Amino acid sequence: MGNVLLHICCGPCSIYPFSLLKEKGYAITGFFYNPNIYPVEEFLKRRDALYEFSKKENFGIVYFEYLPEDFFAQIEPNLSQTERCPKCWELRLLKTAAYAQENNFEFFSTTLLVSPYQNQEKIRELGERIAQKYGVKFLYEDFRIGFREAQNRAKEMGLYRQKYCGCVYSKMEREEAILGKKK
Ligand code: SF4
């Protein structure tokens, strides 16, 4: 089927895309580039959970160090979520596609497509636009069907499951929601 560079946001979200793409016969390499994650302790927890899963399943991953400056260079403060998130997806997809092109991957894709909380159509649109720019095919799959099952599997495996999307703003929004509920 070809080789695919799969952008991975965290361990639990990699479970279903990895199993589906493997079943379809793709050779998969993971790509952990997530400068959105805040703070560094959270970044390390997500990275380590992915490492644990990849060792179990025996697939390779390209890891990037913690680069919050990449995120803050693109995402200005005070953006609404609908303005902020597409920039965040684009940042990560651009890096994935560039690496895929430089390293002769036929396809690139992302585990962002597993989340029912993200805008699937917008991510698809971005992926397809970026694919044209880099000349690497965007492998689109609606992975959302496997989201719940993967979360359950992550729980059984004891993999770290995050409580917020990733950036400092999503962390603050969650904390505000908790405080709001407690009032
Ligand atoms: S909420 Fe999630 S997708 Fe949106 S900017 Fe923050 S980390 Fe990125």
Short mmCIF file of N, CA and C and ligand atoms in Angstrom, two decimals:
data_model
loop_
_atom_site.label_atom_id
_atom_site.label_comp_id
_atom_site.label_asym_id
_atom_site.label_seq_id
_atom_site.Cartn_x
_atom_site.Cartn_y
_atom_site.Cartn_z
N MET A 1 0.82 -1.21 0.00
CA MET A 1 0.00 0.00 0.00
C MET A 1 0.86 1.27 0.00
N GLY A 2 2.09 1.18 0.49
CA GLY A 2 2.95 2.36 0.52
C GLY A 2 3.34 2.74 1.94
N ASN A 3 4.26 3.66 2.01
CA ASN A 3 4.72 4.08 3.34
C ASN A 3 4.07 5.39 3.74
N VAL A 4 3.67 5.45 5.01
CA VAL A 4 2.96 6.63 5.49
C VAL A 4 3.66 7.20 6.73
N LEU A 5 3.81 8.51 6.71
CA LEU A 5 4.32 9.22 7.89
C LEU A 5 3.09 9.72 8.64
N LEU A 6 2.89 9.16 9.83
CA LEU A 6 1.67 9.45 10.59
C LEU A 6 1.97 10.42 11.72
N HIS A 7 1.48 11.65 11.57
CA HIS A 7 1.63 12.60 12.67
C HIS A 7 0.81 12.08 13.86
N ILE A 8 1.43 12.03 15.04
CA ILE A 8 0.76 11.48 16.22
C ILE A 8 0.74 12.53 17.33
N CYS A 9 -0.46 12.78 17.84
CA CYS A 9 -0.57 13.81 18.89
C CYS A 9 -0.36 13.24 20.29
N CYS A 10 -0.66 11.94 20.47
CA CYS A 10 -0.48 11.32 21.80
C CYS A 10 -0.66 9.81 21.66
N GLY A 11 -0.33 9.07 22.73
CA GLY A 11 -0.40 7.61 22.69
C GLY A 11 -1.80 7.08 22.40
N PRO A 12 -2.80 7.46 23.22
CA PRO A 12 -4.14 6.88 23.01
C PRO A 12 -4.69 7.14 21.60
N CYS A 13 -4.44 8.34 21.07
CA CYS A 13 -4.97 8.65 19.73
C CYS A 13 -4.25 7.89 18.63
N SER A 14 -3.12 7.28 18.94
CA SER A 14 -2.41 6.53 17.89
C SER A 14 -2.94 5.09 17.76
N ILE A 15 -3.68 4.61 18.77
CA ILE A 15 -4.05 3.19 18.81
C ILE A 15 -4.89 2.76 17.60
N TYR A 16 -5.99 3.46 17.37
CA TYR A 16 -6.86 3.03 16.27
C TYR A 16 -6.24 3.30 14.90
N PRO A 17 -5.73 4.52 14.62
CA PRO A 17 -5.12 4.74 13.30
C PRO A 17 -4.00 3.73 13.00
N PHE A 18 -3.20 3.44 14.03
CA PHE A 18 -2.11 2.49 13.80
C PHE A 18 -2.67 1.12 13.41
N SER A 19 -3.68 0.63 14.16
CA SER A 19 -4.18 -0.71 13.85
C SER A 19 -4.88 -0.74 12.49
N LEU A 20 -5.62 0.31 12.17
CA LEU A 20 -6.33 0.32 10.88
C LEU A 20 -5.36 0.38 9.70
N LEU A 21 -4.37 1.27 9.80
CA LEU A 21 -3.43 1.42 8.68
C LEU A 21 -2.56 0.16 8.52
N LYS A 22 -2.25 -0.44 9.65
CA LYS A 22 -1.46 -1.68 9.60
C LYS A 22 -2.28 -2.78 8.91
N GLU A 23 -3.53 -2.88 9.31
CA GLU A 23 -4.43 -3.88 8.71
C GLU A 23 -4.56 -3.65 7.19
N LYS A 24 -4.53 -2.40 6.79
CA LYS A 24 -4.65 -2.10 5.36
C LYS A 24 -3.34 -2.30 4.61
N GLY A 25 -2.28 -2.60 5.34
CA GLY A 25 -1.01 -2.94 4.69
C GLY A 25 -0.02 -1.80 4.52
N TYR A 26 -0.25 -0.67 5.19
CA TYR A 26 0.72 0.43 5.09
C TYR A 26 1.92 0.18 5.99
N ALA A 27 3.08 0.67 5.56
CA ALA A 27 4.26 0.70 6.42
C ALA A 27 4.19 2.05 7.15
N ILE A 28 4.13 2.01 8.47
CA ILE A 28 3.86 3.23 9.24
C ILE A 28 5.08 3.70 10.02
N THR A 29 5.35 4.99 9.91
CA THR A 29 6.34 5.63 10.79
C THR A 29 5.61 6.76 11.50
N GLY A 30 5.75 6.82 12.81
CA GLY A 30 5.10 7.89 13.58
C GLY A 30 5.93 9.16 13.56
N PHE A 31 5.27 10.27 13.81
CA PHE A 31 5.94 11.58 13.77
C PHE A 31 5.38 12.41 14.91
N PHE A 32 6.18 12.57 15.95
CA PHE A 32 5.70 13.28 17.14
C PHE A 32 6.23 14.71 17.11
N TYR A 33 5.45 15.58 16.55
CA TYR A 33 5.79 17.01 16.52
C TYR A 33 4.57 17.76 17.04
N ASN A 34 4.64 18.19 18.29
CA ASN A 34 3.49 18.82 18.93
C ASN A 34 3.94 19.99 19.81
N PRO A 35 4.34 21.09 19.17
CA PRO A 35 4.82 22.25 19.95
C PRO A 35 3.69 22.97 20.67
N ASN A 36 2.45 22.56 20.40
CA ASN A 36 1.28 23.14 21.07
C ASN A 36 1.18 22.74 22.54
N ILE A 37 1.76 21.58 22.90
CA ILE A 37 1.50 21.03 24.24
C ILE A 37 2.16 21.88 25.33
N TYR A 38 1.37 22.14 26.36
CA TYR A 38 1.83 22.95 27.48
C TYR A 38 1.38 22.32 28.78
N PRO A 39 2.19 22.30 29.84
CA PRO A 39 3.60 22.67 29.89
C PRO A 39 4.49 21.47 29.51
N VAL A 40 5.78 21.63 29.73
CA VAL A 40 6.72 20.58 29.30
C VAL A 40 6.44 19.24 29.99
N GLU A 41 5.96 19.28 31.24
CA GLU A 41 5.66 18.03 31.96
C GLU A 41 4.56 17.25 31.23
N GLU A 42 3.60 17.99 30.69
CA GLU A 42 2.51 17.36 29.94
C GLU A 42 3.05 16.79 28.62
N PHE A 43 3.93 17.55 28.00
CA PHE A 43 4.55 17.10 26.76
C PHE A 43 5.27 15.76 26.99
N LEU A 44 6.01 15.68 28.09
CA LEU A 44 6.78 14.47 28.37
C LEU A 44 5.87 13.28 28.67
N LYS A 45 4.77 13.54 29.38
CA LYS A 45 3.83 12.44 29.68
C LYS A 45 3.24 11.88 28.39
N ARG A 46 2.85 12.78 27.49
CA ARG A 46 2.25 12.31 26.23
C ARG A 46 3.28 11.60 25.36
N ARG A 47 4.46 12.15 25.32
CA ARG A 47 5.53 11.53 24.53
C ARG A 47 5.86 10.14 25.07
N ASP A 48 5.96 10.04 26.40
CA ASP A 48 6.34 8.76 27.00
C ASP A 48 5.26 7.70 26.82
N ALA A 49 4.00 8.13 26.86
CA ALA A 49 2.90 7.18 26.64
C ALA A 49 2.96 6.64 25.21
N LEU A 50 3.28 7.52 24.28
CA LEU A 50 3.40 7.08 22.89
C LEU A 50 4.58 6.11 22.74
N TYR A 51 5.67 6.44 23.39
CA TYR A 51 6.86 5.57 23.31
C TYR A 51 6.50 4.16 23.80
N GLU A 52 5.78 4.12 24.92
CA GLU A 52 5.38 2.83 25.50
C GLU A 52 4.53 2.03 24.51
N PHE A 53 3.56 2.72 23.89
CA PHE A 53 2.68 2.03 22.94
C PHE A 53 3.48 1.56 21.71
N SER A 54 4.36 2.41 21.22
CA SER A 54 5.12 2.05 20.01
C SER A 54 6.05 0.87 20.26
N LYS A 55 6.53 0.75 21.50
CA LYS A 55 7.41 -0.39 21.81
C LYS A 55 6.59 -1.68 21.81
N LYS A 56 5.38 -1.59 22.36
CA LYS A 56 4.48 -2.76 22.36
C LYS A 56 4.16 -3.21 20.94
N GLU A 57 3.94 -2.23 20.08
CA GLU A 57 3.49 -2.54 18.71
C GLU A 57 4.64 -2.59 17.72
N ASN A 58 5.81 -2.23 18.21
CA ASN A 58 7.01 -2.33 17.39
C ASN A 58 6.98 -1.48 16.11
N PHE A 59 6.71 -0.19 16.29
CA PHE A 59 6.84 0.71 15.13
C PHE A 59 7.69 1.92 15.51
N GLY A 60 8.33 2.46 14.51
CA GLY A 60 9.29 3.54 14.75
C GLY A 60 8.62 4.92 14.76
N ILE A 61 9.25 5.83 15.50
CA ILE A 61 8.70 7.19 15.61
C ILE A 61 9.83 8.21 15.52
N VAL A 62 9.58 9.27 14.79
CA VAL A 62 10.50 10.40 14.77
C VAL A 62 10.00 11.37 15.85
N TYR A 63 10.86 11.67 16.81
CA TYR A 63 10.46 12.56 17.92
C TYR A 63 11.11 13.93 17.76
N PHE A 64 10.33 14.94 18.00
CA PHE A 64 10.88 16.29 18.09
C PHE A 64 10.95 16.71 19.55
N GLU A 65 11.93 17.54 19.84
CA GLU A 65 12.04 18.04 21.21
C GLU A 65 10.91 19.03 21.49
N TYR A 66 10.89 19.53 22.70
CA TYR A 66 9.86 20.49 23.10
C TYR A 66 10.14 21.85 22.48
N LEU A 67 9.24 22.30 21.59
CA LEU A 67 9.50 23.54 20.84
C LEU A 67 8.31 24.51 20.94
N PRO A 68 7.97 24.96 22.16
CA PRO A 68 6.79 25.82 22.29
C PRO A 68 6.92 27.12 21.49
N GLU A 69 8.16 27.53 21.20
CA GLU A 69 8.34 28.76 20.42
C GLU A 69 7.71 28.64 19.02
N ASP A 70 7.69 27.42 18.48
CA ASP A 70 7.04 27.22 17.16
C ASP A 70 5.55 27.55 17.26
N PHE A 71 4.95 27.10 18.35
CA PHE A 71 3.51 27.33 18.54
C PHE A 71 3.23 28.82 18.73
N PHE A 72 3.99 29.44 19.63
CA PHE A 72 3.70 30.84 19.94
C PHE A 72 4.08 31.79 18.79
N ALA A 73 4.93 31.32 17.88
CA ALA A 73 5.25 32.15 16.71
C ALA A 73 4.06 32.20 15.74
N GLN A 74 3.20 31.20 15.79
CA GLN A 74 2.07 31.13 14.86
C GLN A 74 0.74 31.53 15.48
N ILE A 75 0.61 31.27 16.78
CA ILE A 75 -0.70 31.46 17.43
C ILE A 75 -0.62 32.63 18.41
N GLU A 76 -1.22 33.75 17.99
CA GLU A 76 -1.20 34.93 18.84
C GLU A 76 -2.18 34.73 20.00
N PRO A 77 -1.93 35.42 21.12
CA PRO A 77 -2.88 35.33 22.23
C PRO A 77 -4.21 35.97 21.82
N ASN A 78 -5.21 35.66 22.55
CA ASN A 78 -6.55 36.25 22.35
C ASN A 78 -7.28 35.80 21.09
N LEU A 79 -6.80 34.77 20.45
CA LEU A 79 -7.57 34.24 19.32
C LEU A 79 -8.71 33.39 19.87
N SER A 80 -9.80 33.35 19.16
CA SER A 80 -10.88 32.44 19.56
C SER A 80 -10.44 31.02 19.20
N GLN A 81 -11.13 30.05 19.75
CA GLN A 81 -10.77 28.66 19.47
C GLN A 81 -10.89 28.36 17.97
N THR A 82 -11.92 28.91 17.33
CA THR A 82 -12.11 28.62 15.91
C THR A 82 -11.02 29.27 15.03
N GLU A 83 -10.38 30.31 15.54
CA GLU A 83 -9.26 30.90 14.79
C GLU A 83 -7.95 30.17 15.12
N ARG A 84 -7.85 29.78 16.38
CA ARG A 84 -6.59 29.22 16.89
C ARG A 84 -6.34 27.79 16.39
N CYS A 85 -7.34 26.95 16.48
CA CYS A 85 -7.10 25.53 16.21
C CYS A 85 -6.65 25.25 14.77
N PRO A 86 -7.27 25.86 13.75
CA PRO A 86 -6.77 25.57 12.39
C PRO A 86 -5.29 25.93 12.22
N LYS A 87 -4.85 27.00 12.88
CA LYS A 87 -3.43 27.36 12.79
C LYS A 87 -2.56 26.29 13.45
N CYS A 88 -3.06 25.76 14.53
CA CYS A 88 -2.34 24.72 15.27
C CYS A 88 -2.26 23.41 14.45
N TRP A 89 -3.37 23.04 13.82
CA TRP A 89 -3.35 21.83 12.98
C TRP A 89 -2.42 22.05 11.80
N GLU A 90 -2.50 23.24 11.21
CA GLU A 90 -1.69 23.54 10.02
C GLU A 90 -0.20 23.47 10.35
N LEU A 91 0.17 24.04 11.48
CA LEU A 91 1.57 24.03 11.90
C LEU A 91 2.11 22.60 11.94
N ARG A 92 1.32 21.71 12.53
CA ARG A 92 1.79 20.33 12.69
C ARG A 92 1.75 19.56 11.37
N LEU A 93 0.75 19.83 10.56
CA LEU A 93 0.65 19.14 9.27
C LEU A 93 1.73 19.60 8.30
N LEU A 94 2.06 20.88 8.36
CA LEU A 94 3.12 21.40 7.47
C LEU A 94 4.45 20.71 7.77
N LYS A 95 4.75 20.60 9.05
CA LYS A 95 6.02 19.96 9.45
C LYS A 95 6.03 18.50 9.02
N THR A 96 4.91 17.84 9.19
CA THR A 96 4.81 16.42 8.83
C THR A 96 5.01 16.24 7.32
N ALA A 97 4.33 17.08 6.55
CA ALA A 97 4.43 16.96 5.08
C ALA A 97 5.85 17.27 4.61
N ALA A 98 6.48 18.27 5.22
CA ALA A 98 7.84 18.63 4.80
C ALA A 98 8.80 17.46 5.08
N TYR A 99 8.63 16.85 6.24
CA TYR A 99 9.50 15.71 6.58
C TYR A 99 9.20 14.53 5.64
N ALA A 100 7.94 14.34 5.36
CA ALA A 100 7.55 13.23 4.46
C ALA A 100 8.18 13.43 3.08
N GLN A 101 8.15 14.66 2.61
CA GLN A 101 8.74 14.94 1.30
C GLN A 101 10.26 14.70 1.31
N GLU A 102 10.91 15.23 2.34
CA GLU A 102 12.38 15.10 2.42
C GLU A 102 12.83 13.65 2.55
N ASN A 103 11.95 12.81 3.11
CA ASN A 103 12.35 11.44 3.41
C ASN A 103 11.60 10.40 2.57
N ASN A 104 11.07 10.86 1.45
CA ASN A 104 10.47 9.98 0.44
C ASN A 104 9.31 9.12 0.93
N PHE A 105 8.46 9.69 1.75
CA PHE A 105 7.23 8.99 2.10
C PHE A 105 6.22 9.24 0.98
N GLU A 106 5.39 8.23 0.75
CA GLU A 106 4.37 8.40 -0.28
C GLU A 106 3.16 9.16 0.26
N PHE A 107 2.87 8.94 1.56
CA PHE A 107 1.70 9.55 2.19
C PHE A 107 2.07 10.19 3.53
N PHE A 108 1.25 11.14 3.94
CA PHE A 108 1.28 11.58 5.33
C PHE A 108 -0.16 11.64 5.83
N SER A 109 -0.30 11.51 7.15
CA SER A 109 -1.63 11.57 7.73
C SER A 109 -1.49 12.04 9.18
N THR A 110 -2.60 12.04 9.92
CA THR A 110 -2.53 12.52 11.29
C THR A 110 -3.56 11.85 12.19
N THR A 111 -3.18 11.63 13.41
CA THR A 111 -4.12 11.07 14.39
C THR A 111 -5.11 12.13 14.89
N LEU A 112 -4.93 13.38 14.45
CA LEU A 112 -5.93 14.39 14.79
C LEU A 112 -7.29 13.98 14.23
N LEU A 113 -7.28 13.12 13.21
CA LEU A 113 -8.51 12.67 12.58
C LEU A 113 -9.26 11.64 13.42
N VAL A 114 -8.72 11.28 14.57
CA VAL A 114 -9.40 10.31 15.44
C VAL A 114 -10.33 11.03 16.43
N SER A 115 -10.09 12.30 16.64
CA SER A 115 -10.79 12.98 17.73
C SER A 115 -12.15 13.53 17.31
N PRO A 116 -13.19 13.17 18.06
CA PRO A 116 -14.50 13.75 17.77
C PRO A 116 -14.58 15.22 18.19
N TYR A 117 -13.53 15.69 18.88
CA TYR A 117 -13.53 17.09 19.35
C TYR A 117 -12.88 18.05 18.36
N GLN A 118 -12.28 17.51 17.29
CA GLN A 118 -11.62 18.38 16.30
C GLN A 118 -12.50 18.49 15.06
N ASN A 119 -12.23 19.49 14.23
CA ASN A 119 -13.03 19.72 13.03
C ASN A 119 -12.45 18.88 11.87
N GLN A 120 -13.06 17.72 11.69
CA GLN A 120 -12.59 16.73 10.72
C GLN A 120 -12.47 17.32 9.31
N GLU A 121 -13.49 18.04 8.88
CA GLU A 121 -13.50 18.56 7.51
C GLU A 121 -12.39 19.59 7.30
N LYS A 122 -12.17 20.41 8.32
CA LYS A 122 -11.13 21.44 8.21
C LYS A 122 -9.74 20.78 8.16
N ILE A 123 -9.55 19.76 8.97
CA ILE A 123 -8.26 19.06 8.98
C ILE A 123 -8.04 18.39 7.62
N ARG A 124 -9.09 17.82 7.08
CA ARG A 124 -8.98 17.19 5.76
C ARG A 124 -8.61 18.22 4.69
N GLU A 125 -9.29 19.34 4.75
CA GLU A 125 -9.05 20.42 3.77
C GLU A 125 -7.59 20.91 3.87
N LEU A 126 -7.13 21.10 5.10
CA LEU A 126 -5.75 21.55 5.30
C LEU A 126 -4.77 20.50 4.78
N GLY A 127 -5.02 19.25 5.12
CA GLY A 127 -4.14 18.15 4.70
C GLY A 127 -4.04 18.09 3.18
N GLU A 128 -5.18 18.24 2.52
CA GLU A 128 -5.18 18.14 1.06
C GLU A 128 -4.48 19.34 0.41
N ARG A 129 -4.65 20.50 1.02
CA ARG A 129 -3.97 21.70 0.49
C ARG A 129 -2.44 21.57 0.67
N ILE A 130 -2.05 21.12 1.85
CA ILE A 130 -0.62 20.98 2.15
C ILE A 130 0.00 19.88 1.27
N ALA A 131 -0.78 18.86 0.98
CA ALA A 131 -0.29 17.77 0.12
C ALA A 131 0.11 18.32 -1.25
N GLN A 132 -0.69 19.23 -1.76
CA GLN A 132 -0.38 19.81 -3.08
C GLN A 132 0.91 20.61 -3.02
N LYS A 133 1.08 21.34 -1.92
CA LYS A 133 2.29 22.16 -1.78
C LYS A 133 3.55 21.30 -1.76
N TYR A 134 3.49 20.15 -1.07
CA TYR A 134 4.70 19.33 -0.91
C TYR A 134 4.79 18.16 -1.89
N GLY A 135 3.74 17.90 -2.61
CA GLY A 135 3.78 16.77 -3.55
C GLY A 135 3.82 15.43 -2.85
N VAL A 136 3.24 15.36 -1.64
CA VAL A 136 3.11 14.08 -0.91
C VAL A 136 1.62 13.89 -0.67
N LYS A 137 1.10 12.68 -0.90
CA LYS A 137 -0.35 12.48 -0.78
C LYS A 137 -0.81 12.51 0.68
N PHE A 138 -1.95 13.16 0.90
CA PHE A 138 -2.54 13.17 2.24
C PHE A 138 -3.46 11.96 2.34
N LEU A 139 -3.18 11.11 3.32
CA LEU A 139 -3.99 9.91 3.50
C LEU A 139 -5.13 10.25 4.45
N TYR A 140 -6.31 10.43 3.88
CA TYR A 140 -7.46 10.78 4.73
C TYR A 140 -8.23 9.53 5.12
N GLU A 141 -8.47 9.39 6.41
CA GLU A 141 -9.35 8.35 6.95
C GLU A 141 -10.12 8.99 8.08
N ASP A 142 -11.40 8.71 8.15
CA ASP A 142 -12.18 9.17 9.31
C ASP A 142 -11.96 8.14 10.41
N PHE A 143 -11.00 8.46 11.29
CA PHE A 143 -10.64 7.49 12.35
C PHE A 143 -11.57 7.56 13.56
N ARG A 144 -12.54 8.49 13.51
CA ARG A 144 -13.33 8.73 14.73
C ARG A 144 -14.08 7.51 15.24
N ILE A 145 -14.39 6.60 14.34
CA ILE A 145 -15.14 5.41 14.73
C ILE A 145 -14.39 4.60 15.81
N GLY A 146 -13.06 4.74 15.81
CA GLY A 146 -12.27 3.96 16.77
C GLY A 146 -11.92 4.71 18.05
N PHE A 147 -12.44 5.92 18.20
CA PHE A 147 -12.02 6.76 19.33
C PHE A 147 -12.33 6.14 20.70
N ARG A 148 -13.59 5.75 20.91
CA ARG A 148 -13.99 5.22 22.23
C ARG A 148 -13.25 3.92 22.56
N GLU A 149 -13.22 3.06 21.58
CA GLU A 149 -12.57 1.76 21.77
C GLU A 149 -11.09 1.97 22.14
N ALA A 150 -10.45 2.92 21.46
CA ALA A 150 -9.03 3.19 21.74
C ALA A 150 -8.84 3.77 23.13
N GLN A 151 -9.78 4.62 23.54
CA GLN A 151 -9.69 5.18 24.89
C GLN A 151 -9.80 4.07 25.93
N ASN A 152 -10.70 3.12 25.68
CA ASN A 152 -10.85 1.99 26.61
C ASN A 152 -9.59 1.14 26.63
N ARG A 153 -9.04 0.95 25.44
CA ARG A 153 -7.81 0.14 25.37
C ARG A 153 -6.65 0.83 26.09
N ALA A 154 -6.57 2.14 25.94
CA ALA A 154 -5.51 2.91 26.60
C ALA A 154 -5.66 2.77 28.11
N LYS A 155 -6.90 2.78 28.57
CA LYS A 155 -7.15 2.64 30.01
C LYS A 155 -6.68 1.26 30.49
N GLU A 156 -7.03 0.24 29.73
CA GLU A 156 -6.61 -1.12 30.10
C GLU A 156 -5.08 -1.24 30.13
N MET A 157 -4.44 -0.57 29.17
CA MET A 157 -2.97 -0.65 29.10
C MET A 157 -2.29 0.25 30.12
N GLY A 158 -3.08 1.11 30.76
CA GLY A 158 -2.50 2.05 31.74
C GLY A 158 -1.75 3.19 31.07
N LEU A 159 -2.11 3.49 29.82
CA LEU A 159 -1.44 4.60 29.11
C LEU A 159 -1.98 5.93 29.61
N TYR A 160 -1.13 6.89 29.69
CA TYR A 160 -1.55 8.23 30.14
C TYR A 160 -2.58 8.81 29.16
N ARG A 161 -3.70 9.30 29.71
CA ARG A 161 -4.75 9.94 28.88
C ARG A 161 -4.92 11.38 29.36
N GLN A 162 -4.71 12.30 28.45
CA GLN A 162 -4.72 13.71 28.83
C GLN A 162 -6.13 14.22 29.12
N LYS A 163 -6.18 15.31 29.86
CA LYS A 163 -7.46 15.89 30.29
C LYS A 163 -7.84 17.14 29.49
N TYR A 164 -6.95 17.60 28.64
CA TYR A 164 -7.26 18.77 27.82
C TYR A 164 -6.53 18.63 26.49
N CYS A 165 -6.96 19.45 25.52
CA CYS A 165 -6.45 19.26 24.16
C CYS A 165 -4.93 19.37 24.09
N GLY A 166 -4.36 20.43 24.66
CA GLY A 166 -2.90 20.50 24.62
C GLY A 166 -2.30 21.84 24.96
N CYS A 167 -2.80 22.91 24.33
CA CYS A 167 -2.14 24.21 24.51
C CYS A 167 -2.52 24.85 25.84
N VAL A 168 -1.81 25.91 26.16
CA VAL A 168 -2.07 26.62 27.42
C VAL A 168 -3.49 27.15 27.45
N TYR A 169 -4.01 27.52 26.29
CA TYR A 169 -5.37 28.08 26.25
C TYR A 169 -6.41 27.00 26.54
N SER A 170 -6.19 25.81 25.98
CA SER A 170 -7.15 24.72 26.23
C SER A 170 -7.06 24.27 27.69
N LYS A 171 -5.88 24.38 28.27
CA LYS A 171 -5.71 24.04 29.70
C LYS A 171 -6.50 25.04 30.56
N MET A 172 -6.36 26.31 30.22
CA MET A 172 -7.07 27.35 30.97
C MET A 172 -8.58 27.19 30.81
N GLU A 173 -9.01 26.87 29.59
CA GLU A 173 -10.45 26.70 29.35
C GLU A 173 -11.01 25.55 30.18
N ARG A 174 -10.23 24.49 30.28
CA ARG A 174 -10.70 23.36 31.08
C ARG A 174 -10.78 23.75 32.56
N GLU A 175 -9.75 24.44 33.02
CA GLU A 175 -9.73 24.85 34.43
C GLU A 175 -10.90 25.80 34.74
N GLU A 176 -11.17 26.69 33.79
CA GLU A 176 -12.30 27.61 33.99
C GLU A 176 -13.61 26.84 34.05
N ALA A 177 -13.72 25.81 33.19
CA ALA A 177 -14.96 25.01 33.19
C ALA A 177 -15.12 24.29 34.52
N ILE A 178 -14.03 23.77 35.06
CA ILE A 178 -14.09 23.07 36.35
C ILE A 178 -14.54 24.05 37.44
N LEU A 179 -13.92 25.22 37.44
CA LEU A 179 -14.27 26.21 38.46
C LEU A 179 -15.71 26.65 38.30
N GLY A 180 -16.15 26.80 37.05
CA GLY A 180 -17.53 27.20 36.77
C GLY A 180 -18.50 26.20 37.31
N LYS A 181 -18.18 24.92 37.17
CA LYS A 181 -19.08 23.86 37.64
C LYS A 181 -19.15 23.82 39.14
N LYS A 182 -18.05 24.22 39.77
CA LYS A 182 -18.01 24.13 41.23
C LYS A 182 -18.71 25.30 41.93
N LYS A 183 -18.99 26.37 41.13
CA LYS A 183 -19.59 27.56 41.75
C LYS A 183 -20.98 27.26 42.27
S1 SF4 B 1 -7.20 23.63 21.58
FE1 SF4 B 1 -5.97 21.93 20.76
S2 SF4 B 1 -6.05 22.12 18.54
FE2 SF4 B 1 -6.73 24.05 19.42
S3 SF4 B 1 -4.87 25.32 19.53
FE3 SF4 B 1 -5.06 24.30 21.48
S4 SF4 B 1 -3.86 22.42 21.30
FE4 SF4 B 1 -4.21 23.21 19.24
#
